[in-house]
PDB file of C-alpha atoms in Angstrom:
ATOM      1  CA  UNK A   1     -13.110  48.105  40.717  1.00 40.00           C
ATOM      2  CA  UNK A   2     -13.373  46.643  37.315  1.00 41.00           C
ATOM      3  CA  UNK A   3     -10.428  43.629  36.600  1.00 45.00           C
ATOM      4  CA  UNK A   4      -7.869  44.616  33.940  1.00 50.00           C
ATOM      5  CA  UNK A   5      -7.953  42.496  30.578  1.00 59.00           C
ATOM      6  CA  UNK A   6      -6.028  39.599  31.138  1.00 56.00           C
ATOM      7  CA  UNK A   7      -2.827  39.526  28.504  1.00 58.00           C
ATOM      8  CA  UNK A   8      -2.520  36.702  26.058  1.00 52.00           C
ATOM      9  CA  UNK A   9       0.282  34.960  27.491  1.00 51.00           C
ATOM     10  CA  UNK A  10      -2.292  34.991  30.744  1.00 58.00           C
ATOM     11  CA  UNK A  11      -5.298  33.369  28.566  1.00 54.00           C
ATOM     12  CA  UNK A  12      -2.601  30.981  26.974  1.00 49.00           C
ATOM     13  CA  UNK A  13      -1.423  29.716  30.964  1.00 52.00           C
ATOM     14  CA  UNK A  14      -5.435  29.462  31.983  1.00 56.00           C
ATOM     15  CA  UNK A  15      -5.833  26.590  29.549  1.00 48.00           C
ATOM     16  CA  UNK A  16      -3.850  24.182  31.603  1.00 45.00           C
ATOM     17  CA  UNK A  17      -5.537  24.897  34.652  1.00 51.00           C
ATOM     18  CA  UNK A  18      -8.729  23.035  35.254  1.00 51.00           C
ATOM     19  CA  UNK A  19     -11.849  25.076  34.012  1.00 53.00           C
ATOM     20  CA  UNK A  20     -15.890  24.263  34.358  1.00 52.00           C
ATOM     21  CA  UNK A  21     -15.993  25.496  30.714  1.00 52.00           C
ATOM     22  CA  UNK A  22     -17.498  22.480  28.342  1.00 59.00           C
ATOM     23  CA  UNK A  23     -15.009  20.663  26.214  1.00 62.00           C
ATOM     24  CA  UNK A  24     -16.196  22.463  23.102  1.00 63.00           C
ATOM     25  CA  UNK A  25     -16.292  25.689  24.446  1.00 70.00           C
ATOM     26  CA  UNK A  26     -12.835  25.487  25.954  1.00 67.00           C
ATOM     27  CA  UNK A  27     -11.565  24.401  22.284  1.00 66.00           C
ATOM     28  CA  UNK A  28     -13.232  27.367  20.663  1.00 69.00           C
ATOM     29  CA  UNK A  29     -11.857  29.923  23.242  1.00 74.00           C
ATOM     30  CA  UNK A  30      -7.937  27.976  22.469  1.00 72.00           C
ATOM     31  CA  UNK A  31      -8.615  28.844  18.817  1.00 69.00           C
ATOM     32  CA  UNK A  32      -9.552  31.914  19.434  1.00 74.00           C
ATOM     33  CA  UNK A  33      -7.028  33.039  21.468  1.00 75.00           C
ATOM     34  CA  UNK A  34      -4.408  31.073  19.232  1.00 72.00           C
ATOM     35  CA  UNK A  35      -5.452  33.250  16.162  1.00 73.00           C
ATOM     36  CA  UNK A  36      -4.964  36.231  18.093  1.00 76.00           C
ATOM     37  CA  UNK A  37      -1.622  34.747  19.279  1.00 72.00           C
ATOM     38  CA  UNK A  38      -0.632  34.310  15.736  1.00 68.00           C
ATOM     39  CA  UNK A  39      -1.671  37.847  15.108  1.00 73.00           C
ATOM     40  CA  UNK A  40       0.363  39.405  17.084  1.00 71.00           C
ATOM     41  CA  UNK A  41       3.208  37.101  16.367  1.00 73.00           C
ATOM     42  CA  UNK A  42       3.519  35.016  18.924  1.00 72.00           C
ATOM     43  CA  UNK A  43       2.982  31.772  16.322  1.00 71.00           C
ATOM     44  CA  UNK A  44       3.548  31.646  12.461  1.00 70.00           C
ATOM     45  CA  UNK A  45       0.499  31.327  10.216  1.00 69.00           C
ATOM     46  CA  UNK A  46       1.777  27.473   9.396  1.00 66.00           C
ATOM     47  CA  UNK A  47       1.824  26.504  13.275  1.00 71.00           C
ATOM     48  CA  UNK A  48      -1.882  27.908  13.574  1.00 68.00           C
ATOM     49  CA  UNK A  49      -2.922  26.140  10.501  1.00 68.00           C
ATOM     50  CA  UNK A  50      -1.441  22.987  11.947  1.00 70.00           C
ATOM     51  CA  UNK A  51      -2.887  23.286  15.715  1.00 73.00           C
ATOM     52  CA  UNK A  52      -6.303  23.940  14.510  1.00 71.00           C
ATOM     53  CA  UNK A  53      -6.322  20.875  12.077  1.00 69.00           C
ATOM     54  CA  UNK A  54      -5.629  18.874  15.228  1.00 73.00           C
ATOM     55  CA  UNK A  55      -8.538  19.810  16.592  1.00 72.00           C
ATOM     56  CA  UNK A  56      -9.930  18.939  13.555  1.00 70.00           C
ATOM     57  CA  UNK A  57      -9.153  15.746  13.218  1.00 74.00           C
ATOM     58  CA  UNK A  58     -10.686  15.493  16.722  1.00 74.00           C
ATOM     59  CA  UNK A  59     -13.716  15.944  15.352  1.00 75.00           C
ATOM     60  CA  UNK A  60     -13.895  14.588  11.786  1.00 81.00           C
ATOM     61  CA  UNK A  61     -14.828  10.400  11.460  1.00 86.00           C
ATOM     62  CA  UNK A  62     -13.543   8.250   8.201  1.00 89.00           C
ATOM     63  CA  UNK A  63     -16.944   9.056   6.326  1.00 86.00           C
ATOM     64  CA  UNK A  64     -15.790  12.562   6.002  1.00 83.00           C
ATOM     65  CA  UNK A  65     -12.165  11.968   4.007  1.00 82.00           C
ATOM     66  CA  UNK A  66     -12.409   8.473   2.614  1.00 86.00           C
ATOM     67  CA  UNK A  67     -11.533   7.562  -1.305  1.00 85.00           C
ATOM     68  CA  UNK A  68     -14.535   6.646  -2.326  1.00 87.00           C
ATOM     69  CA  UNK A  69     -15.541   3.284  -3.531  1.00 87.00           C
ATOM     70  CA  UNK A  70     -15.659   4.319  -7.562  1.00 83.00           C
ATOM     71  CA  UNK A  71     -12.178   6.142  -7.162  1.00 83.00           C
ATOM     72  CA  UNK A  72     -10.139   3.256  -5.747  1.00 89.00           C
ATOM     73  CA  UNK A  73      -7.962   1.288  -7.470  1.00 90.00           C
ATOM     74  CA  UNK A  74      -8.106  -2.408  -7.151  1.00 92.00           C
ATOM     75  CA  UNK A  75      -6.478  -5.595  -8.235  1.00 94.00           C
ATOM     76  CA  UNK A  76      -9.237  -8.673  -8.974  1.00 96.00           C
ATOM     77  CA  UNK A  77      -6.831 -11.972  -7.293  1.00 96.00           C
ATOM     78  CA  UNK A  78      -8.360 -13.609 -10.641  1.00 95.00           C
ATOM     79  CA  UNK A  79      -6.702 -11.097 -12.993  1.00 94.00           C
ATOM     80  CA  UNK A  80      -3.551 -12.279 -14.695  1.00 94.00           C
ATOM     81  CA  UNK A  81      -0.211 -11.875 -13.176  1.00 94.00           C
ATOM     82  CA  UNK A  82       0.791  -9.444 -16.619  1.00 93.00           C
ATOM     83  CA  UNK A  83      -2.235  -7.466 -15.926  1.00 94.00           C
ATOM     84  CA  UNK A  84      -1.885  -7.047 -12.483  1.00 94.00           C
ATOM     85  CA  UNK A  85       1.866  -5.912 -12.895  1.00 94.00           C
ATOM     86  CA  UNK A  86       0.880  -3.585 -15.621  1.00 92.00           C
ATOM     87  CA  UNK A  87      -1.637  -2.313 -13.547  1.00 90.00           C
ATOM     88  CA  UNK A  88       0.105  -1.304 -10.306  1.00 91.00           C
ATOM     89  CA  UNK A  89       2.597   0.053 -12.530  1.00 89.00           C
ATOM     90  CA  UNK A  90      -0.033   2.400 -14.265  1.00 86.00           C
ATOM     91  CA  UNK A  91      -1.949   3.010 -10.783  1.00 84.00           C
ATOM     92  CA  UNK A  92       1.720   4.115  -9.305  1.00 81.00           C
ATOM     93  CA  UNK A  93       0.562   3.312  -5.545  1.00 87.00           C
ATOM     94  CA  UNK A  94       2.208   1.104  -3.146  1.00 89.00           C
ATOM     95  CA  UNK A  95      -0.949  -0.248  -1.498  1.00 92.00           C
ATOM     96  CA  UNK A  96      -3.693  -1.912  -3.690  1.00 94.00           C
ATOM     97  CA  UNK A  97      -7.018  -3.963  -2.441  1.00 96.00           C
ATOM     98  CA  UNK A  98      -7.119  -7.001  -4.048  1.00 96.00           C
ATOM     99  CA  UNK A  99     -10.419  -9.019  -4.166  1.00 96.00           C
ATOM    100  CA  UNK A 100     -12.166 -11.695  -5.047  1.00 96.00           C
ATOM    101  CA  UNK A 101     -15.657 -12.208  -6.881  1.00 94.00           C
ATOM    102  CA  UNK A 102     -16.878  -8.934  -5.274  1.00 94.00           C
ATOM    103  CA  UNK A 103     -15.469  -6.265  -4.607  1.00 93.00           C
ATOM    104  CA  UNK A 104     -17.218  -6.033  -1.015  1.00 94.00           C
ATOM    105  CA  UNK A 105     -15.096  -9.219  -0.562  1.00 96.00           C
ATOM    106  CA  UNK A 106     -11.379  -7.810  -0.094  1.00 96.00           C
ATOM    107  CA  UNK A 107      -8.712 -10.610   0.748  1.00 96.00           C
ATOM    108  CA  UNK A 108      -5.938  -8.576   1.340  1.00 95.00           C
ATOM    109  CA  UNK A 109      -3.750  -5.772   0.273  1.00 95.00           C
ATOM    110  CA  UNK A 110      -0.977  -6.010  -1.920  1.00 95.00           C
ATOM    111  CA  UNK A 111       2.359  -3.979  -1.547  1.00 94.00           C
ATOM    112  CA  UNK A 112       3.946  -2.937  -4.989  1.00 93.00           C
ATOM    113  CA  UNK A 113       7.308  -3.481  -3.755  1.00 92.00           C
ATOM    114  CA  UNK A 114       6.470  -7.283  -3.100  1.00 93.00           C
ATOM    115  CA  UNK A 115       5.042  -7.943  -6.319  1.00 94.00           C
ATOM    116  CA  UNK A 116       7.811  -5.918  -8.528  1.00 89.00           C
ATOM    117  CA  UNK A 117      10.146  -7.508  -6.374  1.00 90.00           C
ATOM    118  CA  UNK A 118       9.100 -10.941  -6.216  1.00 91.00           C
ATOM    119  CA  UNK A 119       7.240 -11.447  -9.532  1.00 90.00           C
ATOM    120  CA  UNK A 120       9.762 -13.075 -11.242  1.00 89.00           C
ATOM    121  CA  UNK A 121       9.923 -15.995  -8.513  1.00 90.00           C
ATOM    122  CA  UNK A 122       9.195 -19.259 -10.031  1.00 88.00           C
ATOM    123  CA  UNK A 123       5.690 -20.229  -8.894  1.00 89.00           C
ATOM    124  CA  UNK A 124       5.301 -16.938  -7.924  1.00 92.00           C
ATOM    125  CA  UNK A 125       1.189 -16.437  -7.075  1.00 93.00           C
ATOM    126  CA  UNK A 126       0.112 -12.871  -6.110  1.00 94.00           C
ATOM    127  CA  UNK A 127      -1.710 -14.767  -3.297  1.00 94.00           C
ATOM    128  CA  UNK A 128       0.937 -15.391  -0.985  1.00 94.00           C
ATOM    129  CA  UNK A 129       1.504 -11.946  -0.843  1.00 94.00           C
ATOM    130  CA  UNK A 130      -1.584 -10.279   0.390  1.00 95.00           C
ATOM    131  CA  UNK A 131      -1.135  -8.293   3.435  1.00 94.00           C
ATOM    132  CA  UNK A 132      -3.980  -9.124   6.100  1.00 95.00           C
ATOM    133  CA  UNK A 133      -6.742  -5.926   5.322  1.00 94.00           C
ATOM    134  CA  UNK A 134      -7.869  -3.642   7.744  1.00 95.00           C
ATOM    135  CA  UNK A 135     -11.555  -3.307   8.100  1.00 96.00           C
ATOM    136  CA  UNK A 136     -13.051   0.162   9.550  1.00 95.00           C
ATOM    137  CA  UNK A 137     -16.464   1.408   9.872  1.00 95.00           C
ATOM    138  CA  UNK A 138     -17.414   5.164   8.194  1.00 92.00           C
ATOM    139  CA  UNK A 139     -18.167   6.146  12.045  1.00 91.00           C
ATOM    140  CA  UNK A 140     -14.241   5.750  12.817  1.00 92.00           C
ATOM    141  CA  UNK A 141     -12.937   8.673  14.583  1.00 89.00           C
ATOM    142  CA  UNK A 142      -9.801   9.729  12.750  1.00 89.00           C
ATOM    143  CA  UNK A 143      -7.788  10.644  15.944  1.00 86.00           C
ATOM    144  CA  UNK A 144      -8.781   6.773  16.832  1.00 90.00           C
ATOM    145  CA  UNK A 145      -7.637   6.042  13.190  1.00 91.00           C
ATOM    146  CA  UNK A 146      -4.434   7.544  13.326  1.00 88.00           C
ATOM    147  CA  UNK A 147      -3.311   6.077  16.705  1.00 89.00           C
ATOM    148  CA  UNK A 148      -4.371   3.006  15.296  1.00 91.00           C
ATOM    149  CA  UNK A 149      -2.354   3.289  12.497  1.00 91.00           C
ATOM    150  CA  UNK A 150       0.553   4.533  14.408  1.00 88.00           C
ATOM    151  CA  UNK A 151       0.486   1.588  17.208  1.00 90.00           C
ATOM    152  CA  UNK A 152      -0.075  -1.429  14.231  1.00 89.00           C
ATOM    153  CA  UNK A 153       2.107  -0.047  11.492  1.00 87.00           C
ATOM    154  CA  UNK A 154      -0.680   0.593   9.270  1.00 87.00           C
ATOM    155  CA  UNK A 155      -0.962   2.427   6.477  1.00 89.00           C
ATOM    156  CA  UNK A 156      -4.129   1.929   4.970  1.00 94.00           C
ATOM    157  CA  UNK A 157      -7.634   0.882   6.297  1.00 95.00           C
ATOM    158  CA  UNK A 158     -10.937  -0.474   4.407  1.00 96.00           C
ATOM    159  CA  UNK A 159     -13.322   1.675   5.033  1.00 95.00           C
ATOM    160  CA  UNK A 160     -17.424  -0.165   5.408  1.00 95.00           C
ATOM    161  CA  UNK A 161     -20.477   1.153   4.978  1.00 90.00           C
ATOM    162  CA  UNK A 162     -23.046  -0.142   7.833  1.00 86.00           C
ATOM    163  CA  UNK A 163     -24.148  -2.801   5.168  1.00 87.00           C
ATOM    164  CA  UNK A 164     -20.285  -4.617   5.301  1.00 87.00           C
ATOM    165  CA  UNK A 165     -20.425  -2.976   2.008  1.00 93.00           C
ATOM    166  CA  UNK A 166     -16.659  -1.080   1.177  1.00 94.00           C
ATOM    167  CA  UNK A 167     -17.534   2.607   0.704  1.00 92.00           C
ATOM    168  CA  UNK A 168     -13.884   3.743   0.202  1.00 92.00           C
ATOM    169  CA  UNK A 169     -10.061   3.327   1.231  1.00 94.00           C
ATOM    170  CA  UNK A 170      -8.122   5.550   3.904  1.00 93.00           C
ATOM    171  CA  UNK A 171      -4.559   6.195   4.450  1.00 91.00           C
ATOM    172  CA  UNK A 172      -2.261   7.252   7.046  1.00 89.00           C
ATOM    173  CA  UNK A 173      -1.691  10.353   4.572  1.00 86.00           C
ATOM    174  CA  UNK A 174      -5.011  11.452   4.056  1.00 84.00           C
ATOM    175  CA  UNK A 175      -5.223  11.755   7.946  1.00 85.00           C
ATOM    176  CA  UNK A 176      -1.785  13.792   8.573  1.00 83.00           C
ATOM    177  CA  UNK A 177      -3.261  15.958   5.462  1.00 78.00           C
ATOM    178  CA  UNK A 178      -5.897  17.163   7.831  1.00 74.00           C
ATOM    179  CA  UNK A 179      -3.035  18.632  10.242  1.00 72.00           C
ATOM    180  CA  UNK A 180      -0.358  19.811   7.488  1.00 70.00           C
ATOM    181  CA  UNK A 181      -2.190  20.009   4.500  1.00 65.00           C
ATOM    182  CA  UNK A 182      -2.136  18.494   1.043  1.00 61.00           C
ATOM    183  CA  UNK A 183       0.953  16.184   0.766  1.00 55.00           C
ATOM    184  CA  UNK A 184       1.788  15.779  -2.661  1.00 53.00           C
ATOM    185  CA  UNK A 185       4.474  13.161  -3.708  1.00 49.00           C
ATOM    186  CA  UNK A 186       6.294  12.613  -7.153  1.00 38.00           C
ATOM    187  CA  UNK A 187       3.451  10.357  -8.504  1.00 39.00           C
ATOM    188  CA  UNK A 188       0.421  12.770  -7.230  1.00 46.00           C
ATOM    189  CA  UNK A 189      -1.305  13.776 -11.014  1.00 41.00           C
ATOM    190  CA  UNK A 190      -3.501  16.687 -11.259  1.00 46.00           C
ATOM    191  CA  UNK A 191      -6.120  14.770 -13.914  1.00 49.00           C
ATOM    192  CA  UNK A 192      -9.557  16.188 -14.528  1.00 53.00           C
ATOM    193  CA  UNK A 193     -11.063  12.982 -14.859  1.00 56.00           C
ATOM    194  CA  UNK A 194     -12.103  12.555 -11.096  1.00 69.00           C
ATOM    195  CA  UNK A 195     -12.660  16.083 -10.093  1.00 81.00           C
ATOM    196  CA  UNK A 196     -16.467  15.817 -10.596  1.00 88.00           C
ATOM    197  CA  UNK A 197     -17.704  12.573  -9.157  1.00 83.00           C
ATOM    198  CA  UNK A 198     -21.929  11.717  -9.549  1.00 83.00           C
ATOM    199  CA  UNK A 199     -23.145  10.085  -6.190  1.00 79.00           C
ATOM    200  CA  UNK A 200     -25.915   7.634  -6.091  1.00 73.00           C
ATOM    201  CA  UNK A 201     -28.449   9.936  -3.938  1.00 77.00           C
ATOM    202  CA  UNK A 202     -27.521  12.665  -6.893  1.00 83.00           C
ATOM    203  CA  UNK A 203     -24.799  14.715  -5.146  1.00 87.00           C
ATOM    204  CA  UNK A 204     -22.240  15.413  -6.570  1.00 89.00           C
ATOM    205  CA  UNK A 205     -18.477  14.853  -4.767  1.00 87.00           C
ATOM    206  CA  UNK A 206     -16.108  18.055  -6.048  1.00 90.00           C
ATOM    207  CA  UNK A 207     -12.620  18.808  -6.005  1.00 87.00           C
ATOM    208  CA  UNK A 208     -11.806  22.309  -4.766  1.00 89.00           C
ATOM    209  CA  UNK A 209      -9.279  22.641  -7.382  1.00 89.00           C
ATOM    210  CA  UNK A 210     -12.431  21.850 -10.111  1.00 91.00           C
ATOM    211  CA  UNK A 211     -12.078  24.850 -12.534  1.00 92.00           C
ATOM    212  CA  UNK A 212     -15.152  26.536 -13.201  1.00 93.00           C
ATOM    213  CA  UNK A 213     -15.504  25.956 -16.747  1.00 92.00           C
ATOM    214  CA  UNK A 214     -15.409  22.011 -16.255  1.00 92.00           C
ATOM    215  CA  UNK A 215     -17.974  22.594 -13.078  1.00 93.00           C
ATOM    216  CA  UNK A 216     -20.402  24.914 -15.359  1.00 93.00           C
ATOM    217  CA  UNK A 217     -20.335  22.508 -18.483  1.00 92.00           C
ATOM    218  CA  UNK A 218     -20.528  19.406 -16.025  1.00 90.00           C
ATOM    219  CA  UNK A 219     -23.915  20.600 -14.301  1.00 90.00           C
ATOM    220  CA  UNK A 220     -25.067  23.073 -16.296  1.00 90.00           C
ATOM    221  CA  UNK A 221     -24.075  26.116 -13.985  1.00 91.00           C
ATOM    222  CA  UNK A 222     -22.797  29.600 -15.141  1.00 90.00           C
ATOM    223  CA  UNK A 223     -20.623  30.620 -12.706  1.00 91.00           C
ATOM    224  CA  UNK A 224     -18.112  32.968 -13.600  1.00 88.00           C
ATOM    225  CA  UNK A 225     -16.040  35.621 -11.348  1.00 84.00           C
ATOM    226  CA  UNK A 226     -13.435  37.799 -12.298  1.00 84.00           C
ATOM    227  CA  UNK A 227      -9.971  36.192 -11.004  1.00 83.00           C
ATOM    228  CA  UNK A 228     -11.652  33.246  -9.836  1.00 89.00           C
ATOM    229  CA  UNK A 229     -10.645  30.140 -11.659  1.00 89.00           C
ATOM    230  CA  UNK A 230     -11.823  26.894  -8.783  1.00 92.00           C
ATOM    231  CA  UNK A 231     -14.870  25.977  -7.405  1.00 94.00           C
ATOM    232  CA  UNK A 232     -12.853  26.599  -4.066  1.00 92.00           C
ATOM    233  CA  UNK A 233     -12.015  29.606  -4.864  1.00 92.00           C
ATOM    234  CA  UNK A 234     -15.635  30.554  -5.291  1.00 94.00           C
ATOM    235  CA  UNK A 235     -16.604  29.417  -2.254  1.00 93.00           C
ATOM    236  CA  UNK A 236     -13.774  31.336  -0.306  1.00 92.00           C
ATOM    237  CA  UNK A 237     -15.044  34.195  -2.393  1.00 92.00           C
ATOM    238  CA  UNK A 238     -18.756  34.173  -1.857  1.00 92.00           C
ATOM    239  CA  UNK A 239     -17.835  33.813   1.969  1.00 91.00           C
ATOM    240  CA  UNK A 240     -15.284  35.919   2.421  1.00 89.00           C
ATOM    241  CA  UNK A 241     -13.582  33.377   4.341  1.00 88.00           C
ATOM    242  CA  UNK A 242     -12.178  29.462   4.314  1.00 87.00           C
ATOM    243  CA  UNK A 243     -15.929  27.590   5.509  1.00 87.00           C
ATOM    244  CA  UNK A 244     -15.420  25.078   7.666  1.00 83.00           C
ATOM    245  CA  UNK A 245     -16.504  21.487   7.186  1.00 80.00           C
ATOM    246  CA  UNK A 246     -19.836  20.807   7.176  1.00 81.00           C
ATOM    247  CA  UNK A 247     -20.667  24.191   6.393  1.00 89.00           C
ATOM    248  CA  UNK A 248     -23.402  24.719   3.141  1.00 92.00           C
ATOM    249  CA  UNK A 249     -23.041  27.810   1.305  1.00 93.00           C
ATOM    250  CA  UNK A 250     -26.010  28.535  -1.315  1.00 94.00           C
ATOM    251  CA  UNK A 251     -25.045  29.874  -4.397  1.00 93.00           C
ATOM    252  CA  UNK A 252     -26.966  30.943  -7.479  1.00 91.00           C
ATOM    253  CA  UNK A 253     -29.021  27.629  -6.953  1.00 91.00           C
ATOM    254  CA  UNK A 254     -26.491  25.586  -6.010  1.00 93.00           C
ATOM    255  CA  UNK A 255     -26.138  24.333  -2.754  1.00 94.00           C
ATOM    256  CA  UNK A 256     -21.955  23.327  -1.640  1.00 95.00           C
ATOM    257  CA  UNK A 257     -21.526  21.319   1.557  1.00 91.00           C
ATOM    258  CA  UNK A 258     -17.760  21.566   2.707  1.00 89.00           C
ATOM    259  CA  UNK A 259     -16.605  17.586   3.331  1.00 83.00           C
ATOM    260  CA  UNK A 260     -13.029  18.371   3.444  1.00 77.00           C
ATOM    261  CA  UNK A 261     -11.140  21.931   4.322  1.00 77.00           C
ATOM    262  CA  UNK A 262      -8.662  22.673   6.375  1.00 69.00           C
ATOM    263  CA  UNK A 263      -7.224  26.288   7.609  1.00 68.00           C
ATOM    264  CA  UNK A 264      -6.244  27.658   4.434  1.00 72.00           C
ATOM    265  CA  UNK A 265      -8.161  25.992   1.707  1.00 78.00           C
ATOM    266  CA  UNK A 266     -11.064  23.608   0.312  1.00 86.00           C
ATOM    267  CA  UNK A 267     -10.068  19.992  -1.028  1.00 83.00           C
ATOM    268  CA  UNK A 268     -13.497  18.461  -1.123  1.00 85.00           C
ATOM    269  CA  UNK A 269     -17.507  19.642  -1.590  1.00 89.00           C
ATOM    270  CA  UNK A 270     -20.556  18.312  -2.033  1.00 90.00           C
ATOM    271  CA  UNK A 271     -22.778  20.425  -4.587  1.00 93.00           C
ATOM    272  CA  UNK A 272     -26.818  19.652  -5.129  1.00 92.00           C
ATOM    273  CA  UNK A 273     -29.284  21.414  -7.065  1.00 89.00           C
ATOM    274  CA  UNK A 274     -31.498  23.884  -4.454  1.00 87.00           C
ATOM    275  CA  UNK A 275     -35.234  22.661  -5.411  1.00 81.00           C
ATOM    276  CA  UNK A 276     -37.369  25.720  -6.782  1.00 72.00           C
ATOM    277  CA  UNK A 277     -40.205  26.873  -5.107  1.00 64.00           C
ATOM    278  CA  UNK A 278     -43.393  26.721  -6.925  1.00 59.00           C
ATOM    279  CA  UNK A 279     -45.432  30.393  -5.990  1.00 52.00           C
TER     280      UNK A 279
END
């Protein structure tokens, strides 16, 4: 005699029970059975969205969400102390990298509040003030990452290339973004200057929010879909669905790699020209 269909709540109790399943397959059967929890209305879209961008983070590494190296914002320790106020102030971020000679050679990070605050001092010297950096590898595991920043009252982490090179900053907020999405505070600006970013191996790093006229006049491209104004949008569209990082989608000769997505939406792609075959 055949055994009845086990109900959801059923499936939901199995998971804390020991099962021979692999790790990866047990995850994939959780998600699965979440979404049809959340289907049935057992668990709000937001919830999902949030469970499965733990698992997420599980799985994603520093390389993957990092501020690159040529969007950072740094302070050079040699700078005057005008220009280095005027700076942060212009930046509007209250954690800066501040080096010296190079910028591979980071001393220390400097909080805004202690330089507004103490700037005025008499022999004031913005060296006094440097925070001890935090040095990562790219390999970092961001679950690792974020305990790590929880535990040491962290919120920001150098992030090296395997040359001791930096490749990029990470924060405590791009992490939790991965589980709640995009956190946007009052100095977060919307500026069109960094959504298309040319990579030395001749990617090139895109915003999902990248409207489609600055992508096609940027590379050349003539994309152009009715009711579709983002590259991430075009994406979604072509798919049918959010892609999931790591995930290349081909379209009209351009090739997108998904580096950063969560549930509901893109944030970050690669996009490369698809060679042409010579017949």
């Amino acid at each position: 005699m055949p055994v009845p269909n086990k109900s959801l709540l059923e499936r939901l109790a199995d998971f804390l029970t020991p099962q021979p399943s692999s790790p990866s397959e047990r995850r994939l059967e959780l998600i699965a059975t979440l979404r049809e929890a959340q289907s049935e209305g057992f668990i709000d879209a937001d919830a999902l969205s949030m469970i499965e961008g733990v698992f997420q983070v599980g799985q994603l590494s520093a390389r993957d969400i990092l501020v690159p190296r040529a969007q950072m914002d740094w302070i050079d320790i040699n700078q005057p102390l005008a220009e280095i106020i005027k700076s942060v102030i212009e930046a509007a971020h209250s954690r800066f990298p501040v080096f010296e000679g190079s910028k591979d050679n980071v001393i220390g990070i400097l909080l805004a509040k202690d330089l507004l605050r103490h700037a005025t001092e008499k022999d004031f010297q913005v060296r006094d003030w440097l925070r001890p950096a935090v040095f990562i590898p790219e390999s970092k595991r961001l679950s690792v990452l974020l305990r790590d920043f929880k535990d040491n009252r962290n919120h920001l982490a150098i992030v090296v290339d395997e040359y001791s090179g930096v490749a990029g900053i990470i924060t405590i907020e791009d992490v939790l973004e991965q589980i709640v999405g995009d956190i946007e505070d009052e100095h977060d600006v919307d500026e069109e200057a960094d959504n298309i970013l040319a990579l030395d191996n001749g990617d090139i790093r895109v915003k999902g929010i990248t409207e489609l006229d600055q992508f096609n006049e940027a590379l050349g491209t003539q994309f152009a879909v009715d009711d579709i104004e983002t590259v991430a949008g075009l994406v979604i569209q072509h798919l049918g669905r959010v892609p999931k990082i790591g995930e290349l989608v081909q379209i009209d000769g351009i090739e997108f790699e998904v580096l950063r997505a969560d549930p509901r939406q893109v944030h970050i792609l690669l996009a490369r020209q698809i060679p042409k075959t010579i017949t």
